Amino acid sequence: MWCLKPKDGMAKSMLKYGPQVTLGPKINGMVQNMKEFATAFNCPAHSKMNPSKKCQVWDY
């Protein structure tokens, strides 16, 4: 369906409600809690991608 030319308001609806909209936040939410990500990409402390409070599911 993503290869078709949308008609009327379908394009806006697909962008607003489509599954790809939530992909970015899901990925960002996962990696922003990884110390390794912040180190590898030099994310400043307390920034969006390197928050001071991190969610840790697994203790490794």
PDB file of N, CA and C in Angstrom:
ATOM      1  N   MET A   1       0.817  -1.198   0.000  1.00  0.00           N
ATOM      2  CA  MET A   1       0.000   0.000   0.000  1.00  0.00           C
ATOM      3  C   MET A   1       0.854   1.252   0.000  1.00  0.00           C
ATOM      4  N   TRP A   2       2.108   1.195   0.490  1.00  0.00           N
ATOM      5  CA  TRP A   2       2.948   2.384   0.550  1.00  0.00           C
ATOM      6  C   TRP A   2       3.495   2.775  -0.815  1.00  0.00           C
ATOM      7  N   CYS A   3       3.360   1.913  -1.809  1.00  0.00           N
ATOM      8  CA  CYS A   3       3.841   2.228  -3.156  1.00  0.00           C
ATOM      9  C   CYS A   3       2.758   2.837  -4.032  1.00  0.00           C
ATOM     10  N   LEU A   4       1.558   2.923  -3.540  1.00  0.00           N
ATOM     11  CA  LEU A   4       0.455   3.485  -4.305  1.00  0.00           C
ATOM     12  C   LEU A   4       0.371   4.989  -4.114  1.00  0.00           C
ATOM     13  N   LYS A   5      -0.198   5.665  -5.090  1.00  0.00           N
ATOM     14  CA  LYS A   5      -0.433   7.098  -4.957  1.00  0.00           C
ATOM     15  C   LYS A   5      -1.737   7.279  -4.176  1.00  0.00           C
ATOM     16  N   PRO A   6      -1.659   7.856  -2.972  1.00  0.00           N
ATOM     17  CA  PRO A   6      -2.870   8.003  -2.157  1.00  0.00           C
ATOM     18  C   PRO A   6      -3.818   9.053  -2.739  1.00  0.00           C
ATOM     19  N   LYS A   7      -5.088   8.852  -2.516  1.00  0.00           N
ATOM     20  CA  LYS A   7      -6.108   9.773  -3.000  1.00  0.00           C
ATOM     21  C   LYS A   7      -6.708  10.541  -1.829  1.00  0.00           C
ATOM     22  N   ASP A   8      -7.196  11.725  -2.134  1.00  0.00           N
ATOM     23  CA  ASP A   8      -7.870  12.592  -1.167  1.00  0.00           C
ATOM     24  C   ASP A   8      -7.019  12.785   0.091  1.00  0.00           C
ATOM     25  N   GLY A   9      -7.580  12.555   1.255  1.00  0.00           N
ATOM     26  CA  GLY A   9      -6.866  12.776   2.511  1.00  0.00           C
ATOM     27  C   GLY A   9      -6.142  11.543   3.016  1.00  0.00           C
ATOM     28  N   MET A  10      -6.035  10.540   2.168  1.00  0.00           N
ATOM     29  CA  MET A  10      -5.417   9.284   2.592  1.00  0.00           C
ATOM     30  C   MET A  10      -3.950   9.476   2.988  1.00  0.00           C
ATOM     31  N   ALA A  11      -3.209  10.303   2.287  1.00  0.00           N
ATOM     32  CA  ALA A  11      -1.791  10.517   2.607  1.00  0.00           C
ATOM     33  C   ALA A  11      -1.642  11.083   4.020  1.00  0.00           C
ATOM     34  N   LYS A  12      -2.451  12.080   4.357  1.00  0.00           N
ATOM     35  CA  LYS A  12      -2.389  12.664   5.697  1.00  0.00           C
ATOM     36  C   LYS A  12      -2.773  11.633   6.751  1.00  0.00           C
ATOM     37  N   SER A  13      -3.778  10.848   6.461  1.00  0.00           N
ATOM     38  CA  SER A  13      -4.217   9.818   7.395  1.00  0.00           C
ATOM     39  C   SER A  13      -3.131   8.770   7.609  1.00  0.00           C
ATOM     40  N   MET A  14      -2.462   8.371   6.525  1.00  0.00           N
ATOM     41  CA  MET A  14      -1.402   7.365   6.628  1.00  0.00           C
ATOM     42  C   MET A  14      -0.237   7.896   7.464  1.00  0.00           C
ATOM     43  N   LEU A  15       0.107   9.171   7.280  1.00  0.00           N
ATOM     44  CA  LEU A  15       1.195   9.754   8.050  1.00  0.00           C
ATOM     45  C   LEU A  15       0.837   9.919   9.522  1.00  0.00           C
ATOM     46  N   LYS A  16      -0.421  10.249   9.759  1.00  0.00           N
ATOM     47  CA  LYS A  16      -0.854  10.498  11.127  1.00  0.00           C
ATOM     48  C   LYS A  16      -1.065   9.208  11.920  1.00  0.00           C
ATOM     49  N   TYR A  17      -1.603   8.181  11.274  1.00  0.00           N
ATOM     50  CA  TYR A  17      -1.989   6.976  11.996  1.00  0.00           C
ATOM     51  C   TYR A  17      -1.209   5.718  11.612  1.00  0.00           C
ATOM     52  N   GLY A  18      -0.325   5.819  10.631  1.00  0.00           N
ATOM     53  CA  GLY A  18       0.397   4.647  10.160  1.00  0.00           C
ATOM     54  C   GLY A  18       1.413   4.133  11.170  1.00  0.00           C
ATOM     55  N   PRO A  19       1.793   2.889  11.061  1.00  0.00           N
ATOM     56  CA  PRO A  19       2.719   2.275  12.028  1.00  0.00           C
ATOM     57  C   PRO A  19       4.117   2.885  11.994  1.00  0.00           C
ATOM     58  N   GLN A  20       4.527   3.455  10.887  1.00  0.00           N
ATOM     59  CA  GLN A  20       5.867   4.021  10.800  1.00  0.00           C
ATOM     60  C   GLN A  20       6.020   5.246  11.688  1.00  0.00           C
ATOM     61  N   VAL A  21       4.935   5.872  12.079  1.00  0.00           N
ATOM     62  CA  VAL A  21       4.998   7.067  12.909  1.00  0.00           C
ATOM     63  C   VAL A  21       5.592   6.746  14.271  1.00  0.00           C
ATOM     64  N   THR A  22       5.299   5.596  14.801  1.00  0.00           N
ATOM     65  CA  THR A  22       5.768   5.248  16.136  1.00  0.00           C
ATOM     66  C   THR A  22       7.148   4.598  16.133  1.00  0.00           C
ATOM     67  N   LEU A  23       7.698   4.311  14.981  1.00  0.00           N
ATOM     68  CA  LEU A  23       8.985   3.632  14.913  1.00  0.00           C
ATOM     69  C   LEU A  23      10.112   4.474  15.489  1.00  0.00           C
ATOM     70  N   GLY A  24      10.172   5.753  15.136  1.00  0.00           N
ATOM     71  CA  GLY A  24      11.228   6.635  15.645  1.00  0.00           C
ATOM     72  C   GLY A  24      11.276   6.687  17.160  1.00  0.00           C
ATOM     73  N   PRO A  25      10.163   7.008  17.822  1.00  0.00           N
ATOM     74  CA  PRO A  25      10.169   7.043  19.286  1.00  0.00           C
ATOM     75  C   PRO A  25      10.523   5.697  19.915  1.00  0.00           C
ATOM     76  N   LYS A  26      10.122   4.614  19.302  1.00  0.00           N
ATOM     77  CA  LYS A  26      10.454   3.293  19.853  1.00  0.00           C
ATOM     78  C   LYS A  26      11.968   3.068  19.814  1.00  0.00           C
ATOM     79  N   ILE A  27      12.579   3.408  18.714  1.00  0.00           N
ATOM     80  CA  ILE A  27      14.024   3.217  18.581  1.00  0.00           C
ATOM     81  C   ILE A  27      14.761   4.179  19.494  1.00  0.00           C
ATOM     82  N   ASN A  28      14.374   5.452  19.475  1.00  0.00           N
ATOM     83  CA  ASN A  28      15.029   6.436  20.334  1.00  0.00           C
ATOM     84  C   ASN A  28      14.898   6.060  21.797  1.00  0.00           C
ATOM     85  N   GLY A  29      13.723   5.621  22.205  1.00  0.00           N
ATOM     86  CA  GLY A  29      13.501   5.229  23.593  1.00  0.00           C
ATOM     87  C   GLY A  29      14.387   4.077  24.011  1.00  0.00           C
ATOM     88  N   MET A  30      14.640   3.182  23.099  1.00  0.00           N
ATOM     89  CA  MET A  30      15.496   2.035  23.412  1.00  0.00           C
ATOM     90  C   MET A  30      16.949   2.460  23.554  1.00  0.00           C
ATOM     91  N   VAL A  31      17.479   3.199  22.585  1.00  0.00           N
ATOM     92  CA  VAL A  31      18.900   3.521  22.609  1.00  0.00           C
ATOM     93  C   VAL A  31      19.251   4.649  23.573  1.00  0.00           C
ATOM     94  N   GLN A  32      18.301   5.523  23.895  1.00  0.00           N
ATOM     95  CA  GLN A  32      18.634   6.611  24.811  1.00  0.00           C
ATOM     96  C   GLN A  32      18.873   6.099  26.223  1.00  0.00           C
ATOM     97  N   ASN A  33      18.492   4.876  26.503  1.00  0.00           N
ATOM     98  CA  ASN A  33      18.730   4.274  27.803  1.00  0.00           C
ATOM     99  C   ASN A  33      20.011   3.449  27.844  1.00  0.00           C
ATOM    100  N   MET A  34      20.764   3.458  26.769  1.00  0.00           N
ATOM    101  CA  MET A  34      22.002   2.677  26.700  1.00  0.00           C
ATOM    102  C   MET A  34      23.222   3.577  26.889  1.00  0.00           C
ATOM    103  N   LYS A  35      23.997   3.300  27.931  1.00  0.00           N
ATOM    104  CA  LYS A  35      25.226   4.069  28.171  1.00  0.00           C
ATOM    105  C   LYS A  35      26.165   3.945  26.981  1.00  0.00           C
ATOM    106  N   GLU A  36      26.201   2.766  26.389  1.00  0.00           N
ATOM    107  CA  GLU A  36      27.079   2.516  25.246  1.00  0.00           C
ATOM    108  C   GLU A  36      26.731   3.414  24.059  1.00  0.00           C
ATOM    109  N   PHE A  37      25.447   3.646  23.841  1.00  0.00           N
ATOM    110  CA  PHE A  37      25.012   4.525  22.753  1.00  0.00           C
ATOM    111  C   PHE A  37      25.502   5.941  23.002  1.00  0.00           C
ATOM    112  N   ALA A  38      25.283   6.428  24.222  1.00  0.00           N
ATOM    113  CA  ALA A  38      25.701   7.791  24.561  1.00  0.00           C
ATOM    114  C   ALA A  38      27.202   7.959  24.396  1.00  0.00           C
ATOM    115  N   THR A  39      27.948   6.948  24.795  1.00  0.00           N
ATOM    116  CA  THR A  39      29.402   7.008  24.668  1.00  0.00           C
ATOM    117  C   THR A  39      29.821   6.981  23.201  1.00  0.00           C
ATOM    118  N   ALA A  40      29.254   6.059  22.447  1.00  0.00           N
ATOM    119  CA  ALA A  40      29.628   5.898  21.041  1.00  0.00           C
ATOM    120  C   ALA A  40      29.316   7.144  20.209  1.00  0.00           C
ATOM    121  N   PHE A  41      28.226   7.829  20.531  1.00  0.00           N
ATOM    122  CA  PHE A  41      27.813   8.979  19.740  1.00  0.00           C
ATOM    123  C   PHE A  41      28.059  10.314  20.449  1.00  0.00           C
ATOM    124  N   ASN A  42      28.817  10.277  21.545  1.00  0.00           N
ATOM    125  CA  ASN A  42      29.184  11.494  22.291  1.00  0.00           C
ATOM    126  C   ASN A  42      27.973  12.360  22.634  1.00  0.00           C
ATOM    127  N   CYS A  43      26.911  11.734  23.127  1.00  0.00           N
ATOM    128  CA  CYS A  43      25.712  12.478  23.514  1.00  0.00           C
ATOM    129  C   CYS A  43      25.988  13.223  24.820  1.00  0.00           C
ATOM    130  N   PRO A  44      25.713  14.525  24.860  1.00  0.00           N
ATOM    131  CA  PRO A  44      25.955  15.286  26.087  1.00  0.00           C
ATOM    132  C   PRO A  44      25.120  14.740  27.248  1.00  0.00           C
ATOM    133  N   ALA A  45      25.682  14.811  28.444  1.00  0.00           N
ATOM    134  CA  ALA A  45      24.954  14.375  29.642  1.00  0.00           C
ATOM    135  C   ALA A  45      23.676  15.193  29.795  1.00  0.00           C
ATOM    136  N   HIS A  46      22.643  14.557  30.253  1.00  0.00           N
ATOM    137  CA  HIS A  46      21.330  15.174  30.500  1.00  0.00           C
ATOM    138  C   HIS A  46      20.637  15.650  29.222  1.00  0.00           C
ATOM    139  N   SER A  47      21.066  15.167  28.061  1.00  0.00           N
ATOM    140  CA  SER A  47      20.397  15.519  26.806  1.00  0.00           C
ATOM    141  C   SER A  47      19.286  14.501  26.535  1.00  0.00           C
ATOM    142  N   LYS A  48      18.499  14.748  25.504  1.00  0.00           N
ATOM    143  CA  LYS A  48      17.388  13.849  25.169  1.00  0.00           C
ATOM    144  C   LYS A  48      17.872  12.419  24.918  1.00  0.00           C
ATOM    145  N   MET A  49      19.015  12.288  24.254  1.00  0.00           N
ATOM    146  CA  MET A  49      19.512  10.958  23.925  1.00  0.00           C
ATOM    147  C   MET A  49      20.479  10.410  24.975  1.00  0.00           C
ATOM    148  N   ASN A  50      20.661  11.133  26.091  1.00  0.00           N
ATOM    149  CA  ASN A  50      21.482  10.662  27.196  1.00  0.00           C
ATOM    150  C   ASN A  50      20.927  11.234  28.501  1.00  0.00           C
ATOM    151  N   PRO A  51      19.701  10.839  28.872  1.00  0.00           N
ATOM    152  CA  PRO A  51      19.091  11.384  30.090  1.00  0.00           C
ATOM    153  C   PRO A  51      19.822  10.897  31.343  1.00  0.00           C
ATOM    154  N   SER A  52      19.730  11.677  32.408  1.00  0.00           N
ATOM    155  CA  SER A  52      20.394  11.283  33.652  1.00  0.00           C
ATOM    156  C   SER A  52      19.720  10.058  34.268  1.00  0.00           C
ATOM    157  N   LYS A  53      18.396   9.962  34.149  1.00  0.00           N
ATOM    158  CA  LYS A  53      17.669   8.787  34.648  1.00  0.00           C
ATOM    159  C   LYS A  53      17.406   7.864  33.466  1.00  0.00           C
ATOM    160  N   LYS A  54      17.994   6.693  33.520  1.00  0.00           N
ATOM    161  CA  LYS A  54      17.832   5.725  32.440  1.00  0.00           C
ATOM    162  C   LYS A  54      16.983   4.550  32.923  1.00  0.00           C
ATOM    163  N   CYS A  55      16.192   4.020  32.035  1.00  0.00           N
ATOM    164  CA  CYS A  55      15.406   2.824  32.324  1.00  0.00           C
ATOM    165  C   CYS A  55      16.271   1.622  32.019  1.00  0.00           C
ATOM    166  N   GLN A  56      16.448   0.741  32.999  1.00  0.00           N
ATOM    167  CA  GLN A  56      17.263  -0.450  32.782  1.00  0.00           C
ATOM    168  C   GLN A  56      16.418  -1.683  33.058  1.00  0.00           C
ATOM    169  N   VAL A  57      16.213  -2.479  32.035  1.00  0.00           N
ATOM    170  CA  VAL A  57      15.407  -3.681  32.175  1.00  0.00           C
ATOM    171  C   VAL A  57      16.270  -4.844  32.647  1.00  0.00           C
ATOM    172  N   TRP A  58      17.437  -5.006  32.052  1.00  0.00           N
ATOM    173  CA  TRP A  58      18.325  -6.108  32.387  1.00  0.00           C
ATOM    174  C   TRP A  58      19.530  -5.572  33.155  1.00  0.00           C
ATOM    175  N   ASP A  59      19.902  -6.282  34.190  1.00  0.00           N
ATOM    176  CA  ASP A  59      21.085  -5.909  34.956  1.00  0.00           C
ATOM    177  C   ASP A  59      22.259  -6.717  34.427  1.00  0.00           C
ATOM    178  N   TYR A  60      23.123  -6.087  33.661  1.00  0.00           N
ATOM    179  CA  TYR A  60      24.251  -6.794  33.073  1.00  0.00           C
ATOM    180  C   TYR A  60      25.547  -6.170  33.481  1.00  0.00           C
TER     181      TYR A  60
END
